[in-house]
Coordinates of C-alpha atoms and ligand atoms in Angstrom, one line a residue:
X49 CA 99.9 89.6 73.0
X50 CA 103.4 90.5 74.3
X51 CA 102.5 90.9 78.3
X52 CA 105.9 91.8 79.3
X53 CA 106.2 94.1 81.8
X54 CA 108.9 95.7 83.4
X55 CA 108.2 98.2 86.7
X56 CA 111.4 99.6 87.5
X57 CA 112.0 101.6 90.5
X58 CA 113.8 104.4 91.2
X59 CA 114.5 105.3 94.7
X60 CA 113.7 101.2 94.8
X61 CA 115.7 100.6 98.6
X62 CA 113.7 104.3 99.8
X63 CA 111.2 104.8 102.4
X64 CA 108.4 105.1 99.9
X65 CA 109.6 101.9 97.8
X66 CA 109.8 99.6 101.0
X67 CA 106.3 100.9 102.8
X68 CA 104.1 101.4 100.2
X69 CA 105.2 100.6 97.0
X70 CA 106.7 97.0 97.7
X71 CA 103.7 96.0 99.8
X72 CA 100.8 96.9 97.1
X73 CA 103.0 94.7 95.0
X74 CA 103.1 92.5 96.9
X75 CA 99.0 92.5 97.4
X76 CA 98.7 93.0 93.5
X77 CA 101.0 89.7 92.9
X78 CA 99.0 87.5 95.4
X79 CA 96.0 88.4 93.8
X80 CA 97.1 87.5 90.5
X81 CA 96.5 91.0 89.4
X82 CA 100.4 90.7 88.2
X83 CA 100.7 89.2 84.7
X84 CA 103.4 86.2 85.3
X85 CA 105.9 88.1 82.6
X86 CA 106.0 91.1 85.5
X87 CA 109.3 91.5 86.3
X88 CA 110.2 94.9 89.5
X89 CA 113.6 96.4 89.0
X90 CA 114.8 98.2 91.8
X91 CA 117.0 101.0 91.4
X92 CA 119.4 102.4 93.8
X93 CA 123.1 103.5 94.6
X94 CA 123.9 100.4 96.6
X95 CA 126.2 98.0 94.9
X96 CA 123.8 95.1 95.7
X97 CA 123.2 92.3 93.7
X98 CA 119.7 91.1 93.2
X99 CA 119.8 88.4 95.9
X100 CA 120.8 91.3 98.2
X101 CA 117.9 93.2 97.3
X102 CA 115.6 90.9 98.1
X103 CA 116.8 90.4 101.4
X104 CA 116.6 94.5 101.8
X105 CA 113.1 94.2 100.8
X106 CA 112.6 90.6 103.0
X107 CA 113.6 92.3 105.8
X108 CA 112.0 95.8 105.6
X109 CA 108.6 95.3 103.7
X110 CA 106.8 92.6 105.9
X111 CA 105.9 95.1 108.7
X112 CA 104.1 97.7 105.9
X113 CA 102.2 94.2 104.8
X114 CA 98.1 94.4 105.7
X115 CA 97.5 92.1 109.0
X116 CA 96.2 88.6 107.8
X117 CA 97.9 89.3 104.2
X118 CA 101.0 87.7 104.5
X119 CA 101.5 84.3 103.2
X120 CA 105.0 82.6 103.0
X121 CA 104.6 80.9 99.6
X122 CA 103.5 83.8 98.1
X123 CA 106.0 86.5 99.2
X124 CA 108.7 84.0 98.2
X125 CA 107.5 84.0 94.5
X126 CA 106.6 87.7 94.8
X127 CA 110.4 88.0 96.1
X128 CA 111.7 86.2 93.0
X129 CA 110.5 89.0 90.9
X130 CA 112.5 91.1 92.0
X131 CA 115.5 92.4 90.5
X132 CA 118.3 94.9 90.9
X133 CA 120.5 97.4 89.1
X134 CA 123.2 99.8 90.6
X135 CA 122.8 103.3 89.0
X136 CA 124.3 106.2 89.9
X137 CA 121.3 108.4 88.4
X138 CA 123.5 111.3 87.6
X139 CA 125.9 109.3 85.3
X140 CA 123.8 108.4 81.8
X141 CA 126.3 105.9 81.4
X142 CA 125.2 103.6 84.6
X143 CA 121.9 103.5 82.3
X144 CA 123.1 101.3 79.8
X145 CA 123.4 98.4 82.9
X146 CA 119.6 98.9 82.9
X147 CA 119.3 98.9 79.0
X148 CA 121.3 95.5 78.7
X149 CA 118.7 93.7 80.8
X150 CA 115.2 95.0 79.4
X151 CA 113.9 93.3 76.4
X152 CA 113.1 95.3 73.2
X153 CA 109.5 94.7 73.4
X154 CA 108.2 95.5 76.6
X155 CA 105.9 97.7 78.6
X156 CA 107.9 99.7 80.9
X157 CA 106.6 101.7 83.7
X158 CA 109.5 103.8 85.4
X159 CA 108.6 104.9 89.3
X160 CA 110.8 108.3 90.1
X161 CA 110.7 108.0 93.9
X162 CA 112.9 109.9 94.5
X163 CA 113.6 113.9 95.2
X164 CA 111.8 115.5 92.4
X165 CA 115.4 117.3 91.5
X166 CA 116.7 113.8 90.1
X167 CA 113.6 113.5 87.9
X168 CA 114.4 115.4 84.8
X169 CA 118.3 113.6 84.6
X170 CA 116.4 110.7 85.4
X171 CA 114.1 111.2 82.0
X172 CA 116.9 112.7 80.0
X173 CA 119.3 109.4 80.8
X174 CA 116.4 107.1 80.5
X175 CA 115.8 108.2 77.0
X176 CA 119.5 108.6 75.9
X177 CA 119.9 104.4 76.8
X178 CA 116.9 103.8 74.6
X179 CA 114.6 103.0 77.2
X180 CA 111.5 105.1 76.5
X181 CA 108.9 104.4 73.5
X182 CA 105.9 104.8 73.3
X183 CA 104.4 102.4 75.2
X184 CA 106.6 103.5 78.2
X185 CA 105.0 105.1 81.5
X186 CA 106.6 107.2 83.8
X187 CA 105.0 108.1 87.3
X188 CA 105.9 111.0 89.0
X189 CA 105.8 111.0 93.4
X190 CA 104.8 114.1 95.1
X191 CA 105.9 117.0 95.9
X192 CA 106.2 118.0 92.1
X193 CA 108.7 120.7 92.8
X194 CA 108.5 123.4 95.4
X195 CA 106.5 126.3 93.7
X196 CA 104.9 127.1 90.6
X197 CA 108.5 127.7 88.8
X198 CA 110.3 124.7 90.1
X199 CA 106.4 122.7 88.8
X200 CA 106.7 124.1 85.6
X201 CA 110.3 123.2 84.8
X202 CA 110.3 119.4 85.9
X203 CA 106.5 119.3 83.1
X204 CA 108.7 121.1 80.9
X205 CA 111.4 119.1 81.1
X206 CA 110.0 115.7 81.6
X207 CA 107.7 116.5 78.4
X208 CA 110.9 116.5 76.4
X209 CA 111.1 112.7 76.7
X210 CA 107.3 111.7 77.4
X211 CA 104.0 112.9 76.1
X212 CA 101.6 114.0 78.8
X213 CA 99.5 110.7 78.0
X214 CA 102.4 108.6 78.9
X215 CA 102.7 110.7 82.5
X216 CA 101.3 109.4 85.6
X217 CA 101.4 112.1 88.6
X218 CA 100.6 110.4 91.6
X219 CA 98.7 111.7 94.3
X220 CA 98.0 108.9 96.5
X221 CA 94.7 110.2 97.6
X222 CA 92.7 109.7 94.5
X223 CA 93.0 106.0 95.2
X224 CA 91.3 106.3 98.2
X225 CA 88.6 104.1 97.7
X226 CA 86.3 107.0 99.6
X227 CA 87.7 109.3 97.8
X228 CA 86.6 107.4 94.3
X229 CA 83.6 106.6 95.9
X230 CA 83.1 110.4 96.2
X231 CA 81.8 110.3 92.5
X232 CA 79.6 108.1 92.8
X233 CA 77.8 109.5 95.6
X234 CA 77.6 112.5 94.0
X235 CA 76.9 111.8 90.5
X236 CA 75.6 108.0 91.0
X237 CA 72.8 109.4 93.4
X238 CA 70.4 111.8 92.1
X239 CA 69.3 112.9 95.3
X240 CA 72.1 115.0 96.4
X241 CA 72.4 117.0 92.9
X242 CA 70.1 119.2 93.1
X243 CA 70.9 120.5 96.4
X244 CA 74.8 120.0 95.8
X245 CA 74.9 124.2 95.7
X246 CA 75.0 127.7 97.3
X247 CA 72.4 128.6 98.8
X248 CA 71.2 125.0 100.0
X249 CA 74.8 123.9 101.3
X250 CA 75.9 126.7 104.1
X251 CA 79.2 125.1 104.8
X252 CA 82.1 122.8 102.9
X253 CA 84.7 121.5 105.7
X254 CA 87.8 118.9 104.7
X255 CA 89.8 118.0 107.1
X256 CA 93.3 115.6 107.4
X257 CA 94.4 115.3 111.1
X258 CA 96.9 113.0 111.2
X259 CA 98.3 112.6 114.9
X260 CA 102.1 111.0 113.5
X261 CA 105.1 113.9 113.7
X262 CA 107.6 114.3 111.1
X263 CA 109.1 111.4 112.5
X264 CA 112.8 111.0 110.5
X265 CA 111.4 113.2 107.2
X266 CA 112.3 116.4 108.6
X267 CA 115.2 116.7 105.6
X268 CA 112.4 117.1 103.0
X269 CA 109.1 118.5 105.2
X270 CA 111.5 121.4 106.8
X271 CA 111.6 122.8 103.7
X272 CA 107.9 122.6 102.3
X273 CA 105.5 122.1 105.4
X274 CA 101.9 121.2 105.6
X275 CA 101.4 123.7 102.5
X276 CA 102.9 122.0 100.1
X277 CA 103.1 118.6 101.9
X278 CA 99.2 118.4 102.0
X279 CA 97.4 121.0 101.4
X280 CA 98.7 121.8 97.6
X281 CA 97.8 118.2 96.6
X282 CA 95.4 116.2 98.7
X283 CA 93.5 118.4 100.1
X284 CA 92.6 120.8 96.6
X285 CA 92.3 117.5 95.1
X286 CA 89.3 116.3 97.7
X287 CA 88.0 120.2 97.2
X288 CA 88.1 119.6 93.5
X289 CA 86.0 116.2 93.6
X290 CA 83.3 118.0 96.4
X291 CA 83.5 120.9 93.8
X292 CA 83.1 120.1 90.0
X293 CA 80.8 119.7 87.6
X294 CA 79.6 116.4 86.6
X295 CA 82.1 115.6 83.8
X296 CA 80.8 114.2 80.2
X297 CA 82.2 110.4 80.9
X298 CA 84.9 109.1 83.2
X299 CA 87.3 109.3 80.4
X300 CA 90.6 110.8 82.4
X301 CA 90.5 114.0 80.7
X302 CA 86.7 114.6 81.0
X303 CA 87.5 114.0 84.5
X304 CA 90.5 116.8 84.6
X305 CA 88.8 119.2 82.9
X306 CA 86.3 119.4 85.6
X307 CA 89.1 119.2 88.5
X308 CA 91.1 121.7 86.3
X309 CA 87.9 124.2 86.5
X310 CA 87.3 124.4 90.3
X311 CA 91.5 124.9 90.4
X312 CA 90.8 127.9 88.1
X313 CA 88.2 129.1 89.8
X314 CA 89.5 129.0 93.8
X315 CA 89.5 132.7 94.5
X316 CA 92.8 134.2 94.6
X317 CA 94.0 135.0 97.8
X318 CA 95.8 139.1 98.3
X319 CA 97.3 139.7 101.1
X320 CA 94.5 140.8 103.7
X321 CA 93.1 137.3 102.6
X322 CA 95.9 135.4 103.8
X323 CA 95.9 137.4 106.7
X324 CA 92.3 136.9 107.7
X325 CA 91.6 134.1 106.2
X326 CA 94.4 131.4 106.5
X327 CA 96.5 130.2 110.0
X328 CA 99.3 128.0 110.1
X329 CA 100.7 126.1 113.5
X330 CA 103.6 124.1 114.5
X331 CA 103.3 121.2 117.4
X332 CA 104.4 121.9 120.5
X333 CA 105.4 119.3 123.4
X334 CA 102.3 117.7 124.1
X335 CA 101.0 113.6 124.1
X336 CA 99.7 112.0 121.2
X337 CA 98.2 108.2 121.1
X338 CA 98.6 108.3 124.8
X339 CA 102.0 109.4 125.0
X340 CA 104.2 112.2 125.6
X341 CA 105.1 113.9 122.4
X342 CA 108.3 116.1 121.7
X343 CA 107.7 119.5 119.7
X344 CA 108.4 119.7 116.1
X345 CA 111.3 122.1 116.6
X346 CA 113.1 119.2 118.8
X347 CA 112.4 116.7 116.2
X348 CA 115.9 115.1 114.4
X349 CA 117.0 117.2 111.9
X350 CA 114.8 120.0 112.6
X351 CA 116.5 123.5 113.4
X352 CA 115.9 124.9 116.3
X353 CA 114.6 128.4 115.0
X354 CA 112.0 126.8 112.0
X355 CA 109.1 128.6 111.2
X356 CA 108.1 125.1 108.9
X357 CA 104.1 124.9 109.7
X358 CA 102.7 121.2 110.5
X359 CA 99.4 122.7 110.7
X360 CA 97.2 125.1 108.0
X361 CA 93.4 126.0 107.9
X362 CA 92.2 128.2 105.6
X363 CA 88.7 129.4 103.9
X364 CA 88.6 129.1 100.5
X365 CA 86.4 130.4 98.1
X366 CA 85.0 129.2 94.5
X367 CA 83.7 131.5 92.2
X368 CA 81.2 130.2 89.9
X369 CA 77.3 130.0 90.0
X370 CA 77.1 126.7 92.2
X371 CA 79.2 127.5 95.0
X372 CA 78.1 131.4 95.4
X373 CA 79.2 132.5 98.6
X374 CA 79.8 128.9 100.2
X375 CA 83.5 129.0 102.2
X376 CA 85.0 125.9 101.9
X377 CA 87.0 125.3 104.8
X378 CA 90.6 123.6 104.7
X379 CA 92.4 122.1 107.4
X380 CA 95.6 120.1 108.0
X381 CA 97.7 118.9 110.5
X382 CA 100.4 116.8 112.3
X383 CA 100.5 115.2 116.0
X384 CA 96.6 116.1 115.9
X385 CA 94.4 114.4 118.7
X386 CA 93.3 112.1 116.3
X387 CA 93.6 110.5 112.5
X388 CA 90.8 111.7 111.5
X389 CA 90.0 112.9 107.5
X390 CA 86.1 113.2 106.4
X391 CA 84.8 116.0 104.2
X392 CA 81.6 117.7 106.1
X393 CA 78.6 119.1 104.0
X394 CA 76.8 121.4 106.1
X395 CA 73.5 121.9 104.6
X396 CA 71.7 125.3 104.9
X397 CA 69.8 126.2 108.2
X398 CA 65.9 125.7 107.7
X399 CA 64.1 128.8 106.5
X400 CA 61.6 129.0 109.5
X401 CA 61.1 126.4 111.6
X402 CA 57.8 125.6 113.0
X403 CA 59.2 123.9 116.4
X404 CA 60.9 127.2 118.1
X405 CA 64.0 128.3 119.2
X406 CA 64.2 125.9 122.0
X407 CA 63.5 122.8 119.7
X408 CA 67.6 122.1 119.6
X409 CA 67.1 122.2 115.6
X410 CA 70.8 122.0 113.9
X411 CA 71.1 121.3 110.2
X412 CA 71.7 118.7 108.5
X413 CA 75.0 117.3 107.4
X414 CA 76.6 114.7 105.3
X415 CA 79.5 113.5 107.0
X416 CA 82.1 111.6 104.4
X417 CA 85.0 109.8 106.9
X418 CA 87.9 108.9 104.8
X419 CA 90.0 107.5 107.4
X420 CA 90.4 105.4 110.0
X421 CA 87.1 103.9 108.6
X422 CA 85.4 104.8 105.4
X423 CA 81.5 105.6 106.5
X424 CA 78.6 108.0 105.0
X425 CA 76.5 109.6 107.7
X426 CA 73.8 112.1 106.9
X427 CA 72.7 113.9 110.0
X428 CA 69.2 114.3 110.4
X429 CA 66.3 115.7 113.0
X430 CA 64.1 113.2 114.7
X431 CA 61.9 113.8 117.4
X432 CA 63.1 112.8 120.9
X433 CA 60.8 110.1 122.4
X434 CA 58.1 111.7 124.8
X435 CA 55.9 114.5 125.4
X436 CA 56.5 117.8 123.5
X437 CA 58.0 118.1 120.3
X438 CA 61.9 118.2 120.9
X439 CA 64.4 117.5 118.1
X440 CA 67.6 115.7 117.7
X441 CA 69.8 114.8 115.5
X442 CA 70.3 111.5 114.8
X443 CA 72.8 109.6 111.8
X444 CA 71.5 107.5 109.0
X445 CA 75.1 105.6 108.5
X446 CA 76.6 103.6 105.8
X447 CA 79.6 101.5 106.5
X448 CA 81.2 100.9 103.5
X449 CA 84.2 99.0 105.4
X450 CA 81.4 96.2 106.5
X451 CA 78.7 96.9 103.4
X452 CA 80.7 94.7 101.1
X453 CA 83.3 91.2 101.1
X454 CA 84.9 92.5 98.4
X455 CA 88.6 93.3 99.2
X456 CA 89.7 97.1 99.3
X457 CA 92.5 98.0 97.8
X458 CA 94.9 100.3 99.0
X459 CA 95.5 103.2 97.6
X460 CA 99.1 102.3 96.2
X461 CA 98.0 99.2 94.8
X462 CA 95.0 100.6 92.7
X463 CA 96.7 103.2 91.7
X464 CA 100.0 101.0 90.0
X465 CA 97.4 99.1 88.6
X466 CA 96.1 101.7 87.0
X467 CA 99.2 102.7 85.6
X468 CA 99.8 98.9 84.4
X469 CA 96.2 99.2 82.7
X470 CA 96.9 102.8 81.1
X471 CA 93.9 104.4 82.9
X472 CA 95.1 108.4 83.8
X473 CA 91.7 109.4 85.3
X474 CA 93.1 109.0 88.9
X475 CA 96.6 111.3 87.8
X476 CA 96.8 115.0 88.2
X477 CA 97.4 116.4 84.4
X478 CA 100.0 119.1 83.9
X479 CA 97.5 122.1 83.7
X480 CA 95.7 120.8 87.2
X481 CA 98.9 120.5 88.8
X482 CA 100.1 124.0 87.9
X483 CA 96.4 125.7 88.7
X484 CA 96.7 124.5 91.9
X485 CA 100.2 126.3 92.3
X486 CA 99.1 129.2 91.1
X487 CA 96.3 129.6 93.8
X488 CA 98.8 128.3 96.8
X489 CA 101.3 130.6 95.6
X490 CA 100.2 133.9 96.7
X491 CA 99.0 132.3 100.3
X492 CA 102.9 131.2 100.4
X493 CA 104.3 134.8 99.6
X494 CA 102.0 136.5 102.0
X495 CA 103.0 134.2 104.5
X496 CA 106.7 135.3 103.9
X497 CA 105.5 138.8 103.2
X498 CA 103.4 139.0 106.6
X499 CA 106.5 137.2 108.3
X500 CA 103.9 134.7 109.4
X501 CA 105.1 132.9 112.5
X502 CA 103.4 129.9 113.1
X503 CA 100.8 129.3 116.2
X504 CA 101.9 127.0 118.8
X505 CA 99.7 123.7 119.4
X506 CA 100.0 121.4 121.9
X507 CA 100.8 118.1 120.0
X508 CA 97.7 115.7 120.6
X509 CA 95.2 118.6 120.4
X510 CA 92.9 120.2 117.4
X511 CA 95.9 122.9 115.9
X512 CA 95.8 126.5 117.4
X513 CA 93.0 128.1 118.7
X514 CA 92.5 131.0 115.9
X515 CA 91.7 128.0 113.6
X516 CA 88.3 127.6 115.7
X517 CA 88.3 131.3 115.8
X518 CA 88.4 130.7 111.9
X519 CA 85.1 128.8 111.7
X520 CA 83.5 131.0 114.7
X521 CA 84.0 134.3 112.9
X522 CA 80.6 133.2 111.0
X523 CA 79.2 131.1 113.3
X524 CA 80.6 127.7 112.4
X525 CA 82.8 125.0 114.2
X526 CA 85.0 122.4 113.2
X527 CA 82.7 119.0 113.4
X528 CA 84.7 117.3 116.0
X529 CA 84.2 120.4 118.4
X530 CA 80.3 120.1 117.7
Ligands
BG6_616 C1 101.9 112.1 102.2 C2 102.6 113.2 103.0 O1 101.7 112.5 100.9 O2 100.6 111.8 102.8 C3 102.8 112.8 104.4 O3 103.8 113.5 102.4 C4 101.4 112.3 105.1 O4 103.3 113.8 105.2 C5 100.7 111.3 104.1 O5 101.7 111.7 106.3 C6 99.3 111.0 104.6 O6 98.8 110.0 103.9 P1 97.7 109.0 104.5 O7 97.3 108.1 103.4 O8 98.3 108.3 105.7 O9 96.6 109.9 105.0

């Protein structure tokens, strides 16, 4: 068998190469998860030569390295893979620079990170130089254009030169090892499925609080904002796993076509809906990690009258049998008082409880935590110690970060290995990616419609107080008010 491989990187000196792509290289390669004949072309406009490259990458990848991963013999060889090619993307003749150096046979996995806007030249040149066949893979970044048009047109166009089997749209969160985990716990445990449903699950919460501000991304996150930064992606793709059906096998496609019918079903926000039922919020000066914090509007490159939202909560609905009248309750945000991402099940309140009104009875939740640490808690009543019979609730906890030895991946790292391998179950397909447009769409014009101004928060706090208002309306609180 012909193992050569050829990962070539566009955008390969950008923020995303050097921090995340790079590194889970890098952990891939010391792991010998890289076949030897592996060879990572970076692309970029600098007129560097390869040796120049490496000493980019030398000097800017180490920090984004896992503590206690870093070995000098290793990144040297890992550094000798790496090449370098000068291309002016908008010129198809630069291509043929990257043509003369790739063998005929090879499998070659093209990485567009880079503004979605260059994608479709990028394709089109690509295939002019005689670079794609069938074996080629091409891996889209997020954010896959800007609305449901601008979606469309890069699928349409990138479809020209790839079929939809060859098309790898990342979103990094369904690497997660939580987040794959997900499935198992639901559909590996058979336990929860039969009370994985209205009415015995009262409440669905998913939450991202990240406390970093836009730090120097402002020139792309002005102009799309926790909406389409988050919420469009990673958050309806964690909904979508909480959500579906279990599908017939873990073939990709069985897979989508659950994902793809909880997108279709998300009930479709009018106007009074985004009004009551959605709130978005931009950081104010506050302190985050202990430290003062600057407001988003002072941030570099940030103008001075945005109305950009950092932060978006929002009750969703799903309309099929299972979920019945179960909100499902969104949230994102920056500069947040802490990193926090976990996926709460609330299960229903007890019909009639035998221990009173004053017995402190809550229900009972499954708490998922994605990040910092990856646990499983299921919050259940016990009976204090001592006379009487007084309840509390008390958490039965898995630690999946301590339950095994086996390394954990990053997310990047599985993810291009996948990709390597040919596995698409992890990718967003064309159809999921525009269903979840078309819901997000109509939240996005009555935004514009309503001339939604967004709520001040104080950076280092929770987001803006009609997000707990949100939750209160029906007698509910975000979990780290509880
Ligand atoms: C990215 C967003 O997709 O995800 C960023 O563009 C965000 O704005 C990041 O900070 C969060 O990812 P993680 O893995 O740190 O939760």
């Amino acid at each position: 068998m012909n193992n050569a491989q050829d990962i070539i990187i566009f955008g390969g000196a950008g923020d995303l190469s050097f921090r995340k792509l790079l590194p889970a290289l890098y952990m891939a390669h010391s792991h010998d998860k890289l076949s030897p004949a592996t060879r990572i072309i970076g692309i970029g406009r600098q007129n560097w030569s390869a040796e120049e490259y490496r000493q980019f990458i030398d000097q800017h990848s180490p920090a984004f390295i896992e503590q206690g991963a870093m070995n000098v013999t290793d990144w040297q060889s890992f550094l000798s893979r790496l090449l370098y090619v000068r291309i002016d993307v908008t010129q198809s003749s630069d291509f043929n620079a990257l043509k003369a150096m790739c063998p005929q046979s090879c499998l070659r996995v093209f990485y567009l990170a880079t503004a979605p806007s260059l994608f479709t030249g990028i394709c089109a040149h690509l295939s002019q130089a005689g670079l794609v066949d069938l074996q080629s893979r091409v891996v889209l970044e997020k954010p896959l254009g800007t609305d449901l048009a601008s979606a469309r047109q890069i699928n349409t166009e990138v479809a020209k030169y790839f079929d939809e089997k060859q098309i790898y749209r990342i979103d990094h969160y369904l690497g997660k090892e939580t987040v794959q985990n997900l499935m198992v716990l639901r559909f590996g445990n058979a336990i929860f499925e039969p009370l994985w449903r209205a009415p015995f699950i009262k409440s669905v919460q998913i939450t991202v609080a990240e406390t970093v501000g836009v730090g120097s991304r402002a020139g792309f996150y002005d102009g799309a904002g926790a909406m389409r930064d988050m919420v469009q992606n990673h958050l309806l793709q964690l909904l979508c796993i909480v959500a579906m059906e279990s599908p017939i096998s873990l073939d990709a496609d069985d897979v989508r076509d659950e994902k793809l019918k909880v997108l279709r079903s998300l009930r479709k926000m009018r106007l009074a809906d985004v009004k009551r039922d959605t709130v978005r919020g931009q950081y104010t000066e506050g302190a985050s990690d202990g430290a003062p914090a600057i407001s988003y509007i002072q941030e570099d490159n940030v103008p001075a009258d945005s109305r950009t939202e950092t932060f978006v909560a929002l009750r969703a609905h799903i309309n099929n049998a299972r979920w019945g009248n179960v909100p499902f309750f969104l949230r994102t945000g920056k500069r947040m008082q802490k990193r926090q991402s976990e996926i709460i099940i609330e299960f229903a309140d007890q019909a009639f409880s035998i221990f009173g009104p004053s017995a402190h009875h809550v229900p009972n939740r499954l708490i998922i935590r994605l990040q910092p640490e990856e646990s499983i808690q299921l919050e259940m009543m016990v009976k204090q110690p001592g006379s009487g019979m007084n309840l509390s609730p008390v958490k039965l906890g898995l630690d999946l970060q301590s339950s095994s030895d086996i390394r954990r991946a990053e997310a990047y790292e599985r993810l291009l290995m996948d990709v390597i391998k040919g596995r698409l179950t992890h990718f967003m397909r064309r159809d999921e990616l525009e269903a979840a447009w078309t819901w997000v769409e109509p939240i996005l014009a009555g935004w514009r419609e309503l001339n939604d101004k967004p709520r001040g928060y104080a950076a280092g706090s929770w987001g803006p107080a009609a997000s707990s208002a949100l939750m209160a309306r029906e007698n509910l609180c975000w979990f780290e008010e509880a």
